mmCIF file of C-alpha atoms and ligand atoms in Angstrom:
data_model
loop_
_atom_site.group_PDB
_atom_site.id
_atom_site.type_symbol
_atom_site.label_atom_id
_atom_site.label_comp_id
_atom_site.label_asym_id
_atom_site.label_seq_id
_atom_site.Cartn_x
_atom_site.Cartn_y
_atom_site.Cartn_z
ATOM 1 C CA MET A 507 0.047 -0.046 -0.013
ATOM 2 C CA ALA A 508 1.186 3.471 -0.784
ATOM 3 C CA HIS A 509 2.570 5.334 2.180
ATOM 4 C CA ARG A 510 0.480 8.363 3.162
ATOM 5 C CA PRO A 511 2.643 11.084 4.485
ATOM 6 C CA LYS A 512 1.916 12.323 8.121
ATOM 7 C CA ILE A 513 2.464 15.984 8.835
ATOM 8 C CA SER A 514 2.135 17.123 12.445
ATOM 9 C CA VAL A 515 1.676 20.780 13.229
ATOM 10 C CA VAL A 516 2.415 21.894 16.825
ATOM 11 C CA GLY A 517 0.651 25.071 17.684
ATOM 12 C CA ALA A 518 -2.854 25.203 16.375
ATOM 13 C CA GLY A 519 -3.057 28.959 16.316
ATOM 14 C CA ASN A 520 -3.234 31.281 13.217
ATOM 15 C CA VAL A 521 -0.196 29.948 11.448
ATOM 16 C CA GLY A 522 -0.553 26.333 12.493
ATOM 17 C CA ALA A 523 -4.173 26.221 11.433
ATOM 18 C CA THR A 524 -3.339 27.813 8.025
ATOM 19 C CA VAL A 525 -0.551 25.345 7.427
ATOM 20 C CA ALA A 526 -3.090 22.493 8.157
ATOM 21 C CA GLN A 527 -5.629 24.091 5.750
ATOM 22 C CA TYR A 528 -3.206 24.458 2.923
ATOM 23 C CA VAL A 529 -1.683 20.966 3.480
ATOM 24 C CA VAL A 530 -5.054 19.305 3.212
ATOM 25 C CA GLU A 531 -6.269 21.458 0.288
ATOM 26 C CA LYS A 532 -3.199 20.258 -1.622
ATOM 27 C CA GLU A 533 -3.687 16.681 -0.208
ATOM 28 C CA LEU A 534 -0.149 16.414 0.780
ATOM 29 C CA GLY A 535 -0.964 13.912 3.562
ATOM 30 C CA ASP A 536 -2.838 13.431 6.835
ATOM 31 C CA VAL A 537 -2.478 16.158 9.511
ATOM 32 C CA VAL A 538 -2.143 15.927 13.275
ATOM 33 C CA LEU A 539 -2.710 19.366 15.064
ATOM 34 C CA VAL A 540 -1.396 19.723 18.573
ATOM 35 C CA ASP A 541 -1.908 22.698 21.058
ATOM 36 C CA ILE A 542 -1.871 23.073 24.751
ATOM 37 C CA ILE A 543 -5.274 24.662 24.749
ATOM 38 C CA ASP A 544 -7.920 21.988 25.232
ATOM 39 C CA GLY A 545 -10.455 21.905 22.443
ATOM 40 C CA ILE A 546 -8.672 24.174 19.861
ATOM 41 C CA PRO A 547 -6.756 21.582 17.936
ATOM 42 C CA GLN A 548 -9.675 19.160 18.106
ATOM 43 C CA GLY A 549 -12.204 21.820 17.035
ATOM 44 C CA LYS A 550 -10.045 23.060 14.139
ATOM 45 C CA ALA A 551 -9.279 19.519 12.868
ATOM 46 C CA LEU A 552 -12.903 18.630 12.893
ATOM 47 C CA ASP A 553 -13.909 21.810 11.119
ATOM 48 C CA LEU A 554 -11.236 21.382 8.494
ATOM 49 C CA SER A 555 -12.298 17.767 8.002
ATOM 50 C CA GLN A 556 -15.826 18.914 7.228
ATOM 51 C CA ALA A 557 -14.420 21.200 4.540
ATOM 52 C CA GLY A 558 -13.083 18.049 2.793
ATOM 53 C CA PRO A 559 -16.279 17.029 1.051
ATOM 54 C CA VAL A 560 -16.588 20.591 -0.334
ATOM 55 C CA HIS A 561 -12.963 20.946 -1.476
ATOM 56 C CA GLY A 562 -12.589 17.340 -2.362
ATOM 57 C CA TYR A 563 -9.810 16.083 -0.094
ATOM 58 C CA ASP A 564 -9.728 12.828 1.798
ATOM 59 C CA SER A 565 -6.798 13.886 4.163
ATOM 60 C CA ARG A 566 -7.442 12.838 7.743
ATOM 61 C CA LEU A 567 -7.152 15.405 10.400
ATOM 62 C CA VAL A 568 -6.685 14.793 14.132
ATOM 63 C CA GLY A 569 -6.445 17.323 16.906
ATOM 64 C CA SER A 570 -4.785 16.617 20.265
ATOM 65 C CA ASN A 571 -3.374 18.104 23.418
ATOM 66 C CA GLY A 572 -0.814 15.397 23.531
ATOM 67 C CA TYR A 573 1.910 13.976 21.290
ATOM 68 C CA ASP A 574 1.163 10.259 20.861
ATOM 69 C CA GLU A 575 -0.788 10.932 17.756
ATOM 70 C CA THR A 576 2.239 12.521 16.173
ATOM 71 C CA ALA A 577 4.301 9.301 16.347
ATOM 72 C CA ASP A 578 6.200 8.522 13.140
ATOM 73 C CA SER A 579 5.504 11.809 11.376
ATOM 74 C CA ASP A 580 7.261 12.484 8.224
ATOM 75 C CA ILE A 581 7.327 16.240 8.907
ATOM 76 C CA VAL A 582 6.731 18.162 12.064
ATOM 77 C CA VAL A 583 6.026 21.890 11.774
ATOM 78 C CA ILE A 584 6.469 23.893 14.914
ATOM 79 C CA THR A 585 4.580 27.115 15.280
ATOM 80 C CA ALA A 586 3.880 26.881 19.098
ATOM 81 C CA GLY A 587 4.733 30.050 20.911
ATOM 82 C CA LEU A 588 3.710 33.668 21.416
ATOM 83 C CA ALA A 589 3.183 35.915 18.494
ATOM 84 C CA ARG A 590 4.228 39.586 18.342
ATOM 85 C CA LYS A 591 2.139 42.418 19.624
ATOM 86 C CA PRO A 592 2.416 45.917 18.222
ATOM 87 C CA GLY A 593 5.717 47.478 19.228
ATOM 88 C CA MET A 594 7.385 44.070 19.941
ATOM 89 C CA THR A 595 10.308 42.828 17.952
ATOM 90 C CA ARG A 596 10.775 39.128 17.080
ATOM 91 C CA ASP A 597 13.704 39.138 19.524
ATOM 92 C CA ASP A 598 11.385 40.108 22.485
ATOM 93 C CA LEU A 599 9.895 36.663 22.128
ATOM 94 C CA LEU A 600 13.208 34.961 22.612
ATOM 95 C CA PHE A 601 13.161 33.444 26.036
ATOM 96 C CA LYS A 602 9.535 32.600 26.366
ATOM 97 C CA ASN A 603 9.385 30.903 22.980
ATOM 98 C CA ALA A 604 12.731 29.141 23.593
ATOM 99 C CA GLU A 605 11.158 27.415 26.682
ATOM 100 C CA ILE A 606 8.008 26.450 24.582
ATOM 101 C CA VAL A 607 9.880 25.330 21.594
ATOM 102 C CA GLY A 608 12.471 23.312 23.601
ATOM 103 C CA GLY A 609 9.634 21.366 25.284
ATOM 104 C CA VAL A 610 7.867 20.754 21.977
ATOM 105 C CA VAL A 611 11.033 19.527 20.299
ATOM 106 C CA ASP A 612 11.686 17.058 23.210
ATOM 107 C CA GLN A 613 8.118 15.601 22.750
ATOM 108 C CA VAL A 614 8.065 15.317 18.987
ATOM 109 C CA ALA A 615 11.804 14.167 18.558
ATOM 110 C CA ALA A 616 11.219 11.306 20.886
ATOM 111 C CA ARG A 617 8.214 10.029 18.839
ATOM 112 C CA SER A 618 9.382 10.784 15.322
ATOM 113 C CA ARG A 619 13.149 9.968 15.023
ATOM 114 C CA GLY A 620 13.072 10.090 11.277
ATOM 115 C CA ALA A 621 11.049 13.252 10.742
ATOM 116 C CA ILE A 622 12.079 16.490 9.170
ATOM 117 C CA LEU A 623 11.310 19.531 11.473
ATOM 118 C CA ILE A 624 10.278 22.846 10.127
ATOM 119 C CA LEU A 625 10.466 25.695 12.531
ATOM 120 C CA VAL A 626 8.233 28.735 12.206
ATOM 121 C CA THR A 627 8.146 30.201 15.739
ATOM 122 C CA ASN A 628 10.101 33.453 16.120
ATOM 123 C CA PRO A 629 12.770 34.527 16.601
ATOM 124 C CA LEU A 630 13.226 32.071 13.917
ATOM 125 C CA ASP A 631 16.905 31.727 13.448
ATOM 126 C CA ALA A 632 17.447 31.219 17.229
ATOM 127 C CA MET A 633 14.541 28.756 17.414
ATOM 128 C CA VAL A 634 15.828 26.536 14.679
ATOM 129 C CA GLN A 635 19.222 26.431 16.239
ATOM 130 C CA LEU A 636 17.685 25.464 19.426
ATOM 131 C CA ALA A 637 15.483 22.813 17.864
ATOM 132 C CA TRP A 638 18.543 21.316 16.075
ATOM 133 C CA LYS A 639 20.590 21.053 19.340
ATOM 134 C CA ARG A 640 17.701 19.766 21.265
ATOM 135 C CA SER A 641 16.534 17.144 18.893
ATOM 136 C CA GLY A 642 19.972 15.670 18.155
ATOM 137 C CA PHE A 643 18.789 15.422 14.534
ATOM 138 C CA ALA A 644 21.181 15.837 11.578
ATOM 139 C CA PRO A 645 21.204 19.557 10.640
ATOM 140 C CA GLU A 646 19.758 18.762 7.176
ATOM 141 C CA ARG A 647 16.593 17.537 8.846
ATOM 142 C CA VAL A 648 15.953 20.734 10.906
ATOM 143 C CA ILE A 649 14.990 23.714 8.839
ATOM 144 C CA GLY A 650 13.666 27.207 9.398
ATOM 145 C CA MET A 651 10.860 28.820 7.450
ATOM 146 C CA ALA A 652 11.735 32.491 6.789
ATOM 147 C CA GLY A 653 13.274 33.185 3.438
ATOM 148 C CA VAL A 654 10.346 31.775 1.436
ATOM 149 C CA LEU A 655 8.042 34.301 3.231
ATOM 150 C CA ASP A 656 10.501 37.211 2.960
ATOM 151 C CA SER A 657 11.017 36.651 -0.622
ATOM 152 C CA ALA A 658 7.222 36.132 -1.240
ATOM 153 C CA ARG A 659 6.738 39.612 0.312
ATOM 154 C CA PHE A 660 9.382 41.111 -1.857
ATOM 155 C CA ARG A 661 7.899 39.426 -4.932
ATOM 156 C CA THR A 662 4.447 40.837 -4.105
ATOM 157 C CA PHE A 663 5.857 44.363 -3.849
ATOM 158 C CA ILE A 664 7.856 44.072 -7.054
ATOM 159 C CA ALA A 665 4.883 42.731 -8.975
ATOM 160 C CA GLN A 666 2.688 45.637 -7.677
ATOM 161 C CA GLU A 667 5.196 48.220 -8.473
ATOM 162 C CA LEU A 668 5.805 46.988 -11.979
ATOM 163 C CA GLN A 669 2.116 45.903 -12.588
ATOM 164 C CA VAL A 670 3.181 42.386 -13.584
ATOM 165 C CA SER A 671 2.100 38.962 -12.618
ATOM 166 C CA VAL A 672 3.579 37.667 -9.370
ATOM 167 C CA GLU A 673 4.327 34.493 -11.296
ATOM 168 C CA ASN A 674 6.784 36.323 -13.388
ATOM 169 C CA VAL A 675 8.763 37.611 -10.352
ATOM 170 C CA THR A 676 11.409 35.775 -8.483
ATOM 171 C CA ALA A 677 13.222 37.318 -5.553
ATOM 172 C CA PHE A 678 16.288 36.467 -3.577
ATOM 173 C CA VAL A 679 16.585 37.136 0.239
ATOM 174 C CA LEU A 680 19.571 36.204 2.377
ATOM 175 C CA GLY A 681 20.422 36.400 6.062
ATOM 176 C CA GLY A 682 18.430 36.346 9.291
ATOM 177 C CA HIS A 683 14.620 36.627 9.509
ATOM 178 C CA GLY A 684 14.579 40.092 11.104
ATOM 179 C CA ASP A 685 15.248 43.694 10.389
ATOM 180 C CA SER A 686 18.777 42.634 9.243
ATOM 181 C CA MET A 687 17.553 40.497 6.338
ATOM 182 C CA VAL A 688 19.326 41.105 3.000
ATOM 183 C CA PRO A 689 17.146 41.249 -0.105
ATOM 184 C CA LEU A 690 19.364 40.935 -3.263
ATOM 185 C CA PRO A 691 17.897 43.052 -6.024
ATOM 186 C CA ARG A 692 20.374 41.926 -8.696
ATOM 187 C CA TYR A 693 19.181 38.342 -8.287
ATOM 188 C CA SER A 694 15.580 39.431 -8.180
ATOM 189 C CA THR A 695 13.977 39.145 -11.625
ATOM 190 C CA VAL A 696 10.930 39.763 -13.773
ATOM 191 C CA ALA A 697 10.690 37.048 -16.440
ATOM 192 C CA GLY A 698 14.486 36.757 -15.983
ATOM 193 C CA ILE A 699 15.240 40.478 -16.166
ATOM 194 C CA PRO A 700 17.015 41.690 -13.016
ATOM 195 C CA ILE A 701 14.864 44.463 -11.377
ATOM 196 C CA THR A 702 17.938 46.637 -11.293
ATOM 197 C CA ASP A 703 17.361 47.088 -15.134
ATOM 198 C CA LEU A 704 13.692 47.824 -14.554
ATOM 199 C CA LEU A 705 13.493 50.134 -11.584
ATOM 200 C CA PRO A 706 15.501 53.065 -10.301
ATOM 201 C CA PRO A 707 17.634 52.571 -7.210
ATOM 202 C CA ASP A 708 15.322 54.609 -4.937
ATOM 203 C CA ARG A 709 12.264 52.597 -5.832
ATOM 204 C CA ILE A 710 14.178 49.330 -5.306
ATOM 205 C CA GLN A 711 15.303 50.578 -1.920
ATOM 206 C CA ALA A 712 11.704 51.473 -0.923
ATOM 207 C CA LEU A 713 10.608 47.902 -1.812
ATOM 208 C CA VAL A 714 13.555 46.398 0.040
ATOM 209 C CA THR A 715 12.681 48.438 3.142
ATOM 210 C CA ARG A 716 9.063 47.429 3.022
ATOM 211 C CA THR A 717 10.046 43.806 2.652
ATOM 212 C CA ALA A 718 12.339 44.042 5.679
ATOM 213 C CA ASN A 719 9.476 45.538 7.724
ATOM 214 C CA GLY A 720 6.917 43.319 6.049
ATOM 215 C CA GLY A 721 5.970 41.468 9.271
ATOM 216 C CA ALA A 722 5.802 44.568 11.276
ATOM 217 C CA GLU A 723 3.481 46.246 8.780
ATOM 218 C CA ILE A 724 0.934 43.513 9.280
ATOM 219 C CA VAL A 725 1.405 43.374 13.089
ATOM 220 C CA ALA A 726 0.606 47.165 13.088
ATOM 221 C CA LEU A 727 -2.571 46.593 11.010
ATOM 222 C CA LEU A 728 -3.870 43.521 12.819
ATOM 223 C CA LYS A 729 -3.075 44.981 16.306
ATOM 224 C CA SER A 730 -3.589 41.538 17.888
ATOM 225 C CA GLY A 731 -1.404 38.873 16.345
ATOM 226 C CA SER A 732 0.893 38.581 13.335
ATOM 227 C CA ALA A 733 0.801 37.440 9.821
ATOM 228 C CA TYR A 734 -0.387 33.935 8.947
ATOM 229 C CA TYR A 735 -1.595 33.420 5.419
ATOM 230 C CA ALA A 736 1.716 34.064 3.719
ATOM 231 C CA PRO A 737 3.731 32.300 6.531
ATOM 232 C CA GLY A 738 1.356 29.325 6.189
ATOM 233 C CA ALA A 739 1.694 29.216 2.466
ATOM 234 C CA SER A 740 5.402 29.486 2.668
ATOM 235 C CA THR A 741 5.724 26.680 5.072
ATOM 236 C CA VAL A 742 3.577 24.519 2.806
ATOM 237 C CA GLU A 743 5.780 25.216 -0.115
ATOM 238 C CA MET A 744 8.606 23.697 1.890
ATOM 239 C CA ILE A 745 6.601 20.648 2.924
ATOM 240 C CA GLU A 746 5.585 20.087 -0.735
ATOM 241 C CA ALA A 747 9.168 20.315 -1.850
ATOM 242 C CA ILE A 748 10.360 17.705 0.803
ATOM 243 C CA LEU A 749 7.362 15.253 0.336
ATOM 244 C CA LYS A 750 7.518 15.318 -3.464
ATOM 245 C CA ASP A 751 11.410 15.235 -3.411
ATOM 246 C CA LYS A 752 11.315 18.212 -5.781
ATOM 247 C CA LYS A 753 14.803 19.421 -5.232
ATOM 248 C CA LYS A 754 13.541 22.888 -5.218
ATOM 249 C CA ILE A 755 15.803 25.823 -4.599
ATOM 250 C CA LEU A 756 14.216 27.920 -1.792
ATOM 251 C CA PRO A 757 15.662 30.341 0.754
ATOM 252 C CA CYS A 758 15.467 28.613 4.232
ATOM 253 C CA ALA A 759 17.278 28.997 7.506
ATOM 254 C CA ALA A 760 19.859 26.190 7.110
ATOM 255 C CA TYR A 761 22.903 25.105 9.138
ATOM 256 C CA LEU A 762 26.047 26.537 7.734
ATOM 257 C CA ASP A 763 29.220 24.564 8.201
ATOM 258 C CA GLY A 764 31.692 26.807 6.528
ATOM 259 C CA GLN A 765 29.624 27.985 3.610
ATOM 260 C CA TYR A 766 29.535 31.746 3.181
ATOM 261 C CA GLY A 767 32.297 31.854 5.604
ATOM 262 C CA VAL A 768 29.928 30.982 8.617
ATOM 263 C CA ALA A 769 30.417 27.835 10.741
ATOM 264 C CA GLY A 770 28.068 26.349 13.278
ATOM 265 C CA LEU A 771 25.139 28.623 12.679
ATOM 266 C CA TYR A 772 21.606 28.548 11.218
ATOM 267 C CA VAL A 773 21.231 31.415 8.714
ATOM 268 C CA GLY A 774 18.937 32.090 5.721
ATOM 269 C CA VAL A 775 20.514 30.927 2.511
ATOM 270 C CA PRO A 776 19.305 29.412 -0.789
ATOM 271 C CA VAL A 777 19.057 25.489 -0.303
ATOM 272 C CA LYS A 778 18.043 22.607 -2.417
ATOM 273 C CA LEU A 779 14.998 21.087 -0.605
ATOM 274 C CA GLY A 780 14.070 17.439 -1.327
ATOM 275 C CA GLY A 781 13.249 14.145 0.363
ATOM 276 C CA ALA A 782 16.264 14.272 2.642
ATOM 277 C CA GLY A 783 15.607 17.848 3.736
ATOM 278 C CA VAL A 784 18.345 20.317 2.990
ATOM 279 C CA GLU A 785 20.240 18.454 0.219
ATOM 280 C CA GLN A 786 22.603 21.216 -0.674
ATOM 281 C CA ILE A 787 23.480 24.821 0.341
ATOM 282 C CA ILE A 788 23.692 26.940 -2.725
ATOM 283 C CA GLU A 789 26.593 29.336 -2.484
ATOM 284 C CA ILE A 790 26.503 32.489 -4.519
ATOM 285 C CA LYS A 791 29.162 35.198 -5.008
ATOM 286 C CA LEU A 792 28.261 38.360 -3.100
ATOM 287 C CA THR A 793 29.472 41.885 -3.910
ATOM 288 C CA THR A 794 31.336 43.728 -1.116
ATOM 289 C CA THR A 795 28.238 45.642 -0.106
ATOM 290 C CA GLU A 796 26.100 42.492 -0.092
ATOM 291 C CA GLU A 797 28.799 40.651 1.871
ATOM 292 C CA THR A 798 28.882 43.426 4.484
ATOM 293 C CA ALA A 799 25.079 43.375 4.847
ATOM 294 C CA PHE A 800 25.154 39.543 5.114
ATOM 295 C CA GLN A 801 27.761 39.508 7.779
ATOM 296 C CA LYS A 802 25.912 42.082 9.776
ATOM 297 C CA SER A 803 22.836 39.980 9.572
ATOM 298 C CA VAL A 804 24.880 36.804 10.702
ATOM 299 C CA ALA A 805 26.234 38.798 13.560
ATOM 300 C CA ALA A 806 22.743 39.742 14.751
ATOM 301 C CA VAL A 807 21.790 36.107 14.557
ATOM 302 C CA ARG A 808 24.816 35.007 16.371
ATOM 303 C CA GLU A 809 24.179 37.524 19.130
ATOM 304 C CA LEU A 810 20.642 36.235 19.683
ATOM 305 C CA VAL A 811 21.746 32.569 19.621
ATOM 306 C CA GLU A 812 24.436 33.299 22.195
ATOM 307 C CA LYS A 813 21.888 34.639 24.650
ATOM 308 C CA LEU A 814 20.230 31.220 24.662
ATOM 309 C CA LYS A 815 23.535 29.626 25.966
ATOM 310 C CA LEU A 816 22.852 26.372 24.039
HETATM 311 N N1 APR B 1581 2.721 23.519 23.273
HETATM 312 C C1 APR B 1581 1.778 23.697 22.246
HETATM 313 N N2 APR B 1581 1.142 24.721 21.735
HETATM 314 C C2 APR B 1581 1.475 25.849 22.390
HETATM 315 C C3 APR B 1581 2.381 25.936 23.465
HETATM 316 C C4 APR B 1581 2.960 24.720 23.927
HETATM 317 N N3 APR B 1581 3.859 24.642 24.919
HETATM 318 N N4 APR B 1581 2.465 27.177 23.881
HETATM 319 C C5 APR B 1581 1.694 27.915 23.094
HETATM 320 N N5 APR B 1581 1.113 27.143 22.197
HETATM 321 C C6 APR B 1581 0.151 27.473 21.204
HETATM 322 C C7 APR B 1581 -0.869 28.487 21.666
HETATM 323 O O1 APR B 1581 -1.823 27.910 22.408
HETATM 324 C C8 APR B 1581 -1.410 29.071 20.272
HETATM 325 O O2 APR B 1581 -2.609 28.299 19.857
HETATM 326 O O3 APR B 1581 0.746 28.064 20.066
HETATM 327 C C9 APR B 1581 -0.252 28.675 19.229
HETATM 328 C C10 APR B 1581 0.280 30.065 18.639
HETATM 329 O O4 APR B 1581 -0.704 30.590 17.838
HETATM 330 P P1 APR B 1581 -1.000 32.087 17.721
HETATM 331 O O5 APR B 1581 -0.964 32.751 19.032
HETATM 332 O O6 APR B 1581 -2.181 32.178 16.819
HETATM 333 O O7 APR B 1581 0.344 32.631 16.902
HETATM 334 P P2 APR B 1581 0.632 32.450 15.379
HETATM 335 O O8 APR B 1581 0.236 33.715 14.714
HETATM 336 O O9 APR B 1581 0.200 31.180 14.834
HETATM 337 O O10 APR B 1581 2.214 32.538 15.422
HETATM 338 C C11 APR B 1581 2.991 31.438 15.936
HETATM 339 O O11 APR B 1581 4.661 31.748 14.410
HETATM 340 O O12 APR B 1581 5.111 33.293 12.812
HETATM 341 C C12 APR B 1581 5.461 32.995 14.062
HETATM 342 O O13 APR B 1581 6.011 34.946 15.387
HETATM 343 C C13 APR B 1581 5.002 33.875 15.218
HETATM 344 O O14 APR B 1581 6.161 32.877 16.884
HETATM 345 C C14 APR B 1581 4.934 33.047 16.375
HETATM 346 C C15 APR B 1581 4.440 31.683 15.766
#
């Protein structure tokens, strides 16, 4: 019998529920939703199951306040934690979310030794480093979702500015998921044409700034909670690349072991995502200015990770 992939999503809040929704809508596998709040994962799983006949999916959804149902997952997505409130930075969440994510990783790693972990909880780069240490998993099986979202935001703004289809726009973002992220305009294209040939530097800079503040812009609008549709969709693109062994090049927080001159740290870089997780780190040549911005971002990530004393 064909193997039906099992995707567990810990944290059945806004991002977790959106991940579950997009996963079943694409029929990527069965979903287990886990949360500490009694009734929330069960209720959302049941509600999403009942959308199945309308959308035409047969994925099974289960909600739980425990972890036994997650046993032998192929992928575990971790979104558990606190989300930002207006005026908070992602880093303000560090210690509280480290405690939550550490506990979650212990539970899921014990029951799904072969799983690939995708971290979503912020501050992302520090959380994925923590999850890697705590799980004892090989680094290629612990990955952070950030770059797909950041580049999706950049692509949206580029498409709006040039009034072209988002499908024609590719974008490239490096570095940590935070204010120090490094969008790379010369590798960001419209139908293959670099945006540096299509837009003046001041407009590009405006789009870059808006991308770096993309999460905060939404937090300010929502007032309670942070973004979840685009983060959910970005996570599901990674899940799909892994489960279908697509070997898709996507920017993700991945463990660097000397690449880009960085060793022993998770940072956002382009990787090849396939059945084994991160199958390759794609190294590109950076200009001096890009290199300076990238190293600044790496330093910000390292500073945060050091606070966790892993
Ligand atoms: N175990 C399981 N679930 C937990 C735990 C825990 N120890 N602690 C908190 N949760 C759950 C909460 O009960 C809540 O349902 O995590 C969920 C988080 O959901 P939201 O508050 O809706 O936050 P969300 O918008 O989904 O963001 C989650 O993703 O993008 C990041 O910055 C964001 O760190 C945040 C995370």
